[in-house]
Amino acid sequence: MKPTYVFAFADADSTNKQVLGGKGSGLARMTQIGLPVPPGFVVTTEACRRYYADGQRLPSGLMDEVRSHVHTLEKKTGKTYGDRSNPLLVSVRSGAAMSMPGMMDTILNLGMNDEVAKAFGEASRNPRFALDAYRRLIQAFGEIAMGAEERRFAETLEKAKRDNGIAFDHELGVAALEQLCEDYKKIIRNDLGRDFPQDPWTQLELALEAVFRSWMGKRAVDYRREFKITPEMANGTAVNVCTMVFGNMGEDCATGVAFTRDPGTGANELFGEYLVNAQGEDVVAGIRTPKPIAELESEMPEMWGQLLRIRQILEQEYHEVQDFEFTIERGTLYMLQTRNGKMNATASVRTSLDLVEEGIISKEEALLRISPDHLEQLLHRRIDPAAAAEPIATGLPASPGAAHGRVVFDADDAERLGREGASVILVREETKPEDIHGFFQAKGILTSRGGKTSHAAVVARGMGKPCVVGAEEILINDRERVATVNGRRIVEGDEITIDGGSGAVFAGEVPTVDPEFGPEMRAILAWADDVRALGVRANADTPQAAARAREMGAEGIGLCRTERMFSAADRLPIVRDMILAGSPEDREAAIEKLRPMQKADFKGIFKAMDGLPVTIRLLDPPLHEFLPSLESLLLEISSLRLARERLGAANNPEPVVAALEPSLRESLPPVEQLRAKIHGQDGKLVIDELIDQRQALLHKVRETTEVNPMLGHRGVRLGITVPELYKMQIGAILEAVAESAKEGVDAVCEIMIPQVSEPKELVRVREFVDDVCQAVEHEYGVEVDFKFGTMIEAVRACVRAGAIAEVTEFFSFGTNDLTQATFSFSREDAEQKFLPFYVEHDILPQNPFEALDVHGVGRLMKTAIELGRKVKPDLKVGICGEHGGHPRSIEFCHTVRLDYVSCSAFRVPIARLAAAQAKLLEDRRSRDELDHPDYPFNIL
Amino acid sequence: MKPTYVFAFADADSTNKQVLGGKGSGLARMTQIGLPVPPGFVVTTEACRRYYADGQRLPSGLMDEVRSHVHTLEKKTGKTYGDRSNPLLVSVRSGAAMSMPGMMDTILNLGMNDEVAKAFGEASRNPRFALDAYRRLIQAFGEIAMGAEERRFAETLEKAKRDNGIAFDHELGVAALEQLCEDYKKIIRNDLGRDFPQDPWTQLELALEAVFRSWMGKRAVDYRREFKITPEMANGTAVNVCTMVFGNMGEDCATGVAFTRDPGTGANELFGEYLVNAQGEDVVAGIRTPKPIAELESEMPEMWGQLLRIRQILEQEYHEVQDFEFTIERGTLYMLQTRNGKMNATASVRTSLDLVEEGIISKEEALLRISPDHLEQLLHRRIDPAAAAEPIATGLPASPGAAHGRVVFDADDAERLGREGASVILVREETKPEDIHGFFQAKGILTSRGGKTSHAAVVARGMGKPCVVGAEEILINDRERVATVNGRRIVEGDEITIDGGSGAVFAGEVPTVDPEFGPEMRAILAWADDVRALGVRANADTPQAAARAREMGAEGIGLCRTERMFSAADRLPIVRDMILAGSPEDREAAIEKLRPMQKADFKGIFKAMDGLPVTIRLLDPPLHEFLPSLESLLLEISSLRLARERLGAANNPEPVVAALEPSLRESLPPVEQLRAKIHGQDGKLVIDELIDQRQALLHKVRETTEVNPMLGHRGVRLGITVPELYKMQIGAILEAVAESAKEGVDAVCEIMIPQVSEPKELVRVREFVDDVCQAVEHEYGVEVDFKFGTMIEAVRACVRAGAIAEVTEFFSFGTNDLTQATFSFSREDAEQKFLPFYVEHDILPQNPFEALDVHGVGRLMKTAIELGRKVKPDLKVGICGEHGGHPRSIEFCHTVRLDYVSCSAFRVPIARLAAAQAKLLEDRRSRDELDHPDYPFNIL
């Protein structure tokens, strides 16, 4: 049996977009539900694939099928294809399963030739109209089906207008158009050595081929590569052959495009525009200004009424806002296309609510139609989409949101100016823990170095501050307090705007719009909460952040990083004292100074989360992260040595001191004093002291610096070898629990150990915990309750998860580190050096630090969950890496039955929605689908 | 039924060491094969465990059993325990399943009291002898069973000798001994408030308890911790109660210890010493000098004859050289103990051969009784065991072997002096690739920084040069060319000796002994080759190393690291040009300069391995490894800046230049020239140029430096993003194959890609390979054959091994990197910072970089092998990490059915032996044992 390549709109299986293409599917479905679609048929994508399989030859029998369907059209319309007196004209339009706007070709008015044009003009009593349609056909057909150059037609048209002394195409009279048709045909003959085919069937055959050919045209191929449209998503184009209707036959004709609702606001009203007496292409051509669709109500009230009915029918049918095209030919309305309307974030949320309220869709459908990206847009201040600003540079989008302010190059300045009420953007080559006080007061952070896990990125994300990192085009000189980008100088105090959602950096202030977390979003998220199986927690390190997380709907804190508490400006010196301590007593003393500070932090967080669980991770980073860098110390020592040399030779210290970096300058005594000392010969001594100080620090930095700090002396490894530190932290936590209880706060405490690779590490820390707990209970006279668990972020922890489950009450996946270890990719290095290349060249489908790598990391997670739950069926398992806020990764987390995801507070709403979507998608899938090896989460 | 705690030597199950202890088992076995053992019995380790389980109380019924067995002894000997006229005396000796020499207690002569001593003296006509035995009993019993202080008895004995005006114990007469016994008893009464028990049964009961108690004594507990004796290896001590025999009753008495063969040389002759008229403890006490055992032949010919017969019986019975104790009492020989003889490496190999030749053991038994550690000792020059030198410092043993020579602090000096024929040890804080020419000429390498994978360690191991790294006590100042260790100054030219097998560093020359790879070892290894299933290859990077590997028995090269070829002194500048290239053309040009060099290397290796496979790994390390360090550059720039400043002020450049580091000094023009230039004002310019040069380099170093280089831009990631590099290497390899073929060399080539985590990486490199191969085949007109495979060293490669097997022909585990990634341990950092602590505190059983971590890394390997062989059943799988030379890890490799292990050439003989042992051990295990969850390789 021969396959059938052609289906009438009335008979096609309109659900099969893969075969009919998007446009064909829409036309068929509208036809079948009784909407006024001009009669027509679809040549399927299967024919296109066959065309290529056969070496670019139309499948045999195809044209017979086409002819038979054209005859059916003739019967329906009472017109005849190629007939002089009452000719049937058709359009030929491409249409693949995925929309690829403008990428493939369309030819209108097929069926015309010299004779038909003339006869049609007479019959319609509008020879100008007929000739205009004919010259459009010759041009389009010449270009698309025959390969003539567009330029040649355009030049001839311009000449004709000049010769006739007119400005616009539509002013061309009958004679001029007749001449134009002749000239166009000559172009084809002269340029291509062939004639424009007068035979309408030849026209149709060549037009079909042209559309198929355009599927592999450069534009289309590039588009598919750019938007990652794989053959599974769209494989070949269909061709829609449709009876021509004309919106340009007179004042009772019109053409327009409309959305069933406003795609910008979501308002429940028809939205679009139309032109009277015009063809479809005129609406987009911009020569005449189209009118708002609402004017149709007074201009053509009956048509308006029909459109309102159609609007309702379409939404009822599609359960979605539609974007459609229509034409009115002499008082009759025709639908030429419909598809799901693309809406912005606001409209997407609003229409979801409205459609449910109007009974058109269910809550579940409403949840599935909102994209998490849309939600994210709404949750951050963003660049006004209406502002057409050009970025001066683009870095990595490290923490979403837009911010503008005056440039400062130093955390101290940021703090000072911020406190004075100025809006500032902290701009640095890279940031360090000692810059943290500047973050608090800055509106945004911009760095020229570092990836998405650089200090700046991680801290900014945690605080929910807009941040762009690794903007390498910008050369930042922190010391000179100047930046240059492509020749443009930026000095302290200049205004800039950054967009942490896109990575763009703008000069000056670019308008922004407010975030939205209004009642509509709350309503949607409440539905999501009803549906989802996954819990949603937030990562938060301060009472303020915890409160914000709770407001965003977090059901607990999944990760409280205690090291942030070490980096605060008032604590860093103590932490350094601890690291530099010469004796165990000094170390102990420094550690003990930190205890009340940490305790206060924990109490604040417990209070903010009253009754909800708070997972506190003990210190994770290596100690050297709290020290200055080797390089900065060496540079300081070098500068100081030079200054010492110069002071020895100089009588006046002023220029020597002035040449020093500001931070060093400040550590010297006032110049007057120094001058006095020089004469007393001890100016050098002051500097010697500074050098000695830094040498001592340098010694410690050298001693603690690691080759691969990500895999070094940190987390539980530090905790076990420097037990005072963990014991202090455990003490601070449990004392906070005890004091909270006494103050009527319900502290639900979970102590979490990072970097574990071996169960015995946990056994040892558990001993610390039990000892401390006993002491605290004794001291406070209350029972102290807590859970004890571990991060699963070392690969070995996944493989040994059974043994680890025996000594823990919960797991929390740290998928950032786990991804690093699984791939052997250092995130910062990978994102700077090779990951972009990998994604661009399709070696990896995406950046595995953004989207969880299901086949590698996911496989290990699944192993860990299975091993862990085999030992402890009720083991609580969560995820607290950044993937916990990534929708596709959340879907995976649902599939492997995690108990919760934890993400930054700002992504909590997104996670709530994504968790609900994951559940709904799973419910919709059949058992067979779920078990199918192609189902993306069926790993291994 | 009550358990039986006591067994007569004649009835006990002598194979059950766990229950009888080592000594008890030996006594029982000798008794049962008819050797002359004094009658006695064993109280089992079970009784000891019961003793502790019951709160340190002897099990009820135990003493009844003991009494019954003592009565049996009475019957056998015709003596009576506690009897005055013919008393039975017994000894009580501890004996656990594992030998713990001197850690637990022994009491002799039990059964004596005031009356028995007197009567015994009369009956034996030797009252002095009886009293001496009695005073020894009182002292030993007082100390061990009652808790008196040793010092008190010693003081009293000294006083008695002083009072009697004599020097030696044995000069004490009857009266003096009588007094001494009285004094001893008084000490007990006064110090402890109790009397020495006159009742022999009480003596026996308390003695048993004392031995049990000594199991948990501090000495014994410390010993078990130190030697990692777990409860599975020995759980409680047994007690041996044995009829006393006396070697000190006259000139027809003697006592001695002997080995059935010489444990130092393996010579097939009785080896040991004896004393006439002495007790066992006298032989070790060192007061009298024992005679060589051979003298017994003339002194007591009959006894000698008996010993020779016993020697044969013992070896036939035990299939092992025995270490035994004997006593001759009045012409009767008694065996008091036997155990397997501890031998040194030489003896171990020699006796293995001899015992097979004599038909005493099978070849398989011979293979199993040689420890791989012994083999290793024989394969390197080592410190003469006879030299009792004290190390001045101890670092990490990085590459075995001993070496001595004059200290040099610089690779250039090492090269120059080495070429001149001097023995030099290269001593540096740490080494870098540019030091490599110094390695070739040095006898050994010593560094004060870095772990076992530091540059120095890896390169030295590859070259088989002795190396000690991370000897932190030694403060090395490369620049000043001086080292200090605990106050001792070491300057250039001083002699030192290093032992890379132990990490010891000695001042001066310490005698060493030659390595042995003689016919005996060859014979043993030939047997091993017959037995083993695993292939053994070597890691080698040069033709010389390959030839050496082949000589050591390697069946191929499992890892040829191409980066070593980049580090050679003549190539490093080209590699740096490549990295610093400003344009793609410059880069290409530098790369092309490397091609002929690499090709020549490969041809040399193919020739050396003619007919055997050579696995060549494409470039693995990140490029910045070939650049100088950030720190060294910053220091140089700082020095140059200071010099510039000084030159500006100086009239004479000499002191300024003299103050510079030698390497910088050399890059300046001669001082005379500089002086001339200063007056011409351009002395500074010379320095400016040097500064600029270094600044440019610094810029590149900053750009390429990575946060975690181990997980950075290296291996296949570098190969894909800088494709010229891999294409050049592939070209050099395949051209070498083609040229080898033309020259009649059978090059069996395997191209291996490092750091793979995703199959598509391999697909991409395979495209390079195919393109290059086609070009080479075309150019040379020959077919070029090779295999294409990958390192499995990223965790994700294990998890995705199925997909990876589809695009490869072989796997080779890189277990060093895999271990790093599995644990999230950076080896260098871990070994310096926390791994020693982890092993010491039993958080990990051993350093997982030395012994393969079966439960983590091993699990992932097993997964990879299973997934890979499911796709390709004949997939060749090897290991080329350092674990490939570690015996226990080799056993695992055999168990999981690897095809081969590859290790450094020097470990090839060890791997051959270990592979054979793995096979033999597996064959000996029953199915049940292999399936048992406690079997260490039954993972997960």
PDB file of C-alpha atoms in Angstrom, chain A residues 556-660:
ATOM      1  CA  GLY A 556      12.286  25.108  56.199  1.00  0.00           C
ATOM      2  CA  ILE A 557      15.940  25.951  55.750  1.00  0.00           C
ATOM      3  CA  GLY A 558      17.677  23.195  53.809  1.00  0.00           C
ATOM      4  CA  LEU A 559      21.112  24.761  54.055  1.00  0.00           C
ATOM      5  CA  CYS A 560      22.424  27.288  56.528  1.00  0.00           C
ATOM      6  CA  ARG A 561      26.097  27.868  55.723  1.00  0.00           C
ATOM      7  CA  THR A 562      27.966  28.721  58.879  1.00  0.00           C
ATOM      8  CA  GLU A 563      31.050  30.002  57.060  1.00  0.00           C
ATOM      9  CA  ARG A 564      29.202  33.130  55.969  1.00  0.00           C
ATOM     10  CA  MET A 565      29.086  33.978  59.628  1.00  0.00           C
ATOM     11  CA  PHE A 566      32.889  33.746  59.677  1.00  0.00           C
ATOM     12  CA  SER A 567      33.322  36.210  56.863  1.00  0.00           C
ATOM     13  CA  ALA A 568      31.447  39.126  58.425  1.00  0.00           C
ATOM     14  CA  ALA A 569      33.688  42.164  58.861  1.00  0.00           C
ATOM     15  CA  ASP A 570      33.600  41.995  62.664  1.00  0.00           C
ATOM     16  CA  ARG A 571      34.513  38.309  62.697  1.00  0.00           C
ATOM     17  CA  LEU A 572      37.117  37.897  60.025  1.00  0.00           C
ATOM     18  CA  PRO A 573      39.895  39.325  62.226  1.00  0.00           C
ATOM     19  CA  ILE A 574      39.001  36.793  64.910  1.00  0.00           C
ATOM     20  CA  VAL A 575      38.986  33.994  62.385  1.00  0.00           C
ATOM     21  CA  ARG A 576      42.425  35.109  61.208  1.00  0.00           C
ATOM     22  CA  ASP A 577      43.648  35.197  64.784  1.00  0.00           C
ATOM     23  CA  MET A 578      42.434  31.640  65.101  1.00  0.00           C
ATOM     24  CA  ILE A 579      44.304  30.525  61.992  1.00  0.00           C
ATOM     25  CA  LEU A 580      47.480  32.371  62.918  1.00  0.00           C
ATOM     26  CA  ALA A 581      47.402  31.296  66.568  1.00  0.00           C
ATOM     27  CA  GLY A 582      50.818  30.255  67.789  1.00  0.00           C
ATOM     28  CA  SER A 583      49.558  28.000  70.579  1.00  0.00           C
ATOM     29  CA  PRO A 584      46.539  25.761  71.109  1.00  0.00           C
ATOM     30  CA  GLU A 585      45.428  28.150  73.886  1.00  0.00           C
ATOM     31  CA  ASP A 586      45.456  31.145  71.552  1.00  0.00           C
ATOM     32  CA  ARG A 587      43.518  29.165  69.005  1.00  0.00           C
ATOM     33  CA  GLU A 588      40.995  28.033  71.563  1.00  0.00           C
ATOM     34  CA  ALA A 589      40.606  31.626  72.769  1.00  0.00           C
ATOM     35  CA  ALA A 590      39.910  32.913  69.267  1.00  0.00           C
ATOM     36  CA  ILE A 591      37.444  30.110  68.636  1.00  0.00           C
ATOM     37  CA  GLU A 592      35.638  30.857  71.883  1.00  0.00           C
ATOM     38  CA  LYS A 593      35.206  34.488  70.827  1.00  0.00           C
ATOM     39  CA  LEU A 594      33.227  33.248  67.847  1.00  0.00           C
ATOM     40  CA  ARG A 595      30.842  31.137  69.909  1.00  0.00           C
ATOM     41  CA  PRO A 596      28.460  33.852  71.169  1.00  0.00           C
ATOM     42  CA  MET A 597      28.344  35.371  67.693  1.00  0.00           C
ATOM     43  CA  GLN A 598      27.379  32.104  66.069  1.00  0.00           C
ATOM     44  CA  LYS A 599      24.887  31.351  68.820  1.00  0.00           C
ATOM     45  CA  ALA A 600      23.144  34.675  68.245  1.00  0.00           C
ATOM     46  CA  ASP A 601      22.958  33.941  64.503  1.00  0.00           C
ATOM     47  CA  PHE A 602      21.405  30.557  65.101  1.00  0.00           C
ATOM     48  CA  LYS A 603      18.879  31.873  67.587  1.00  0.00           C
ATOM     49  CA  GLY A 604      17.805  34.502  65.102  1.00  0.00           C
ATOM     50  CA  ILE A 605      17.312  31.905  62.403  1.00  0.00           C
ATOM     51  CA  PHE A 606      15.427  29.527  64.705  1.00  0.00           C
ATOM     52  CA  LYS A 607      13.143  32.382  65.653  1.00  0.00           C
ATOM     53  CA  ALA A 608      12.488  33.318  62.051  1.00  0.00           C
ATOM     54  CA  MET A 609      11.695  29.697  61.197  1.00  0.00           C
ATOM     55  CA  ASP A 610       9.816  28.935  64.450  1.00  0.00           C
ATOM     56  CA  GLY A 611       8.403  25.403  64.063  1.00  0.00           C
ATOM     57  CA  LEU A 612      10.078  24.708  60.711  1.00  0.00           C
ATOM     58  CA  PRO A 613      13.268  22.660  60.297  1.00  0.00           C
ATOM     59  CA  VAL A 614      16.625  24.431  59.990  1.00  0.00           C
ATOM     60  CA  THR A 615      19.526  22.411  58.580  1.00  0.00           C
ATOM     61  CA  ILE A 616      22.813  23.892  59.746  1.00  0.00           C
ATOM     62  CA  ARG A 617      25.936  22.828  57.950  1.00  0.00           C
ATOM     63  CA  LEU A 618      29.133  22.940  59.970  1.00  0.00           C
ATOM     64  CA  LEU A 619      32.110  24.816  58.550  1.00  0.00           C
ATOM     65  CA  ASP A 620      32.834  23.739  54.996  1.00  0.00           C
ATOM     66  CA  PRO A 621      35.551  25.816  53.281  1.00  0.00           C
ATOM     67  CA  PRO A 622      39.264  25.418  53.935  1.00  0.00           C
ATOM     68  CA  LEU A 623      40.738  27.904  56.385  1.00  0.00           C
ATOM     69  CA  HIS A 624      42.955  29.568  53.802  1.00  0.00           C
ATOM     70  CA  GLU A 625      39.839  31.038  52.245  1.00  0.00           C
ATOM     71  CA  PHE A 626      39.798  33.418  55.175  1.00  0.00           C
ATOM     72  CA  LEU A 627      43.348  34.635  54.544  1.00  0.00           C
ATOM     73  CA  PRO A 628      44.491  37.185  51.964  1.00  0.00           C
ATOM     74  CA  SER A 629      45.832  35.768  48.722  1.00  0.00           C
ATOM     75  CA  LEU A 630      49.464  34.892  48.221  1.00  0.00           C
ATOM     76  CA  GLU A 631      49.631  37.274  45.314  1.00  0.00           C
ATOM     77  CA  SER A 632      48.269  40.288  47.178  1.00  0.00           C
ATOM     78  CA  LEU A 633      50.742  39.686  49.997  1.00  0.00           C
ATOM     79  CA  LEU A 634      53.695  39.351  47.643  1.00  0.00           C
ATOM     80  CA  LEU A 635      52.709  42.557  45.896  1.00  0.00           C
ATOM     81  CA  GLU A 636      52.372  44.391  49.193  1.00  0.00           C
ATOM     82  CA  ILE A 637      55.749  43.177  50.373  1.00  0.00           C
ATOM     83  CA  SER A 638      57.296  44.176  47.075  1.00  0.00           C
ATOM     84  CA  SER A 639      55.817  47.679  47.350  1.00  0.00           C
ATOM     85  CA  LEU A 640      56.946  48.038  50.921  1.00  0.00           C
ATOM     86  CA  ARG A 641      60.473  46.951  50.075  1.00  0.00           C
ATOM     87  CA  LEU A 642      60.631  49.491  47.331  1.00  0.00           C
ATOM     88  CA  ALA A 643      59.339  52.161  49.702  1.00  0.00           C
ATOM     89  CA  ARG A 644      61.949  51.214  52.269  1.00  0.00           C
ATOM     90  CA  GLU A 645      64.652  51.555  49.647  1.00  0.00           C
ATOM     91  CA  ARG A 646      63.348  54.936  48.603  1.00  0.00           C
ATOM     92  CA  LEU A 647      62.923  56.222  52.111  1.00  0.00           C
ATOM     93  CA  GLY A 648      66.531  55.356  52.727  1.00  0.00           C
ATOM     94  CA  ALA A 649      67.530  57.648  49.879  1.00  0.00           C
ATOM     95  CA  ALA A 650      64.922  60.370  50.342  1.00  0.00           C
ATOM     96  CA  ASN A 651      64.766  63.387  52.582  1.00  0.00           C
ATOM     97  CA  ASN A 652      61.077  63.809  52.095  1.00  0.00           C
ATOM     98  CA  PRO A 653      58.873  60.737  52.533  1.00  0.00           C
ATOM     99  CA  GLU A 654      55.856  62.356  50.896  1.00  0.00           C
ATOM    100  CA  PRO A 655      56.306  61.164  47.286  1.00  0.00           C
ATOM    101  CA  VAL A 656      57.351  57.714  48.465  1.00  0.00           C
ATOM    102  CA  VAL A 657      54.258  57.341  50.581  1.00  0.00           C
ATOM    103  CA  ALA A 658      52.063  58.778  47.850  1.00  0.00           C
ATOM    104  CA  ALA A 659      53.296  56.102  45.475  1.00  0.00           C
ATOM    105  CA  LEU A 660      52.028  53.351  47.770  1.00  0.00           C
TER     106      LEU A 660
END
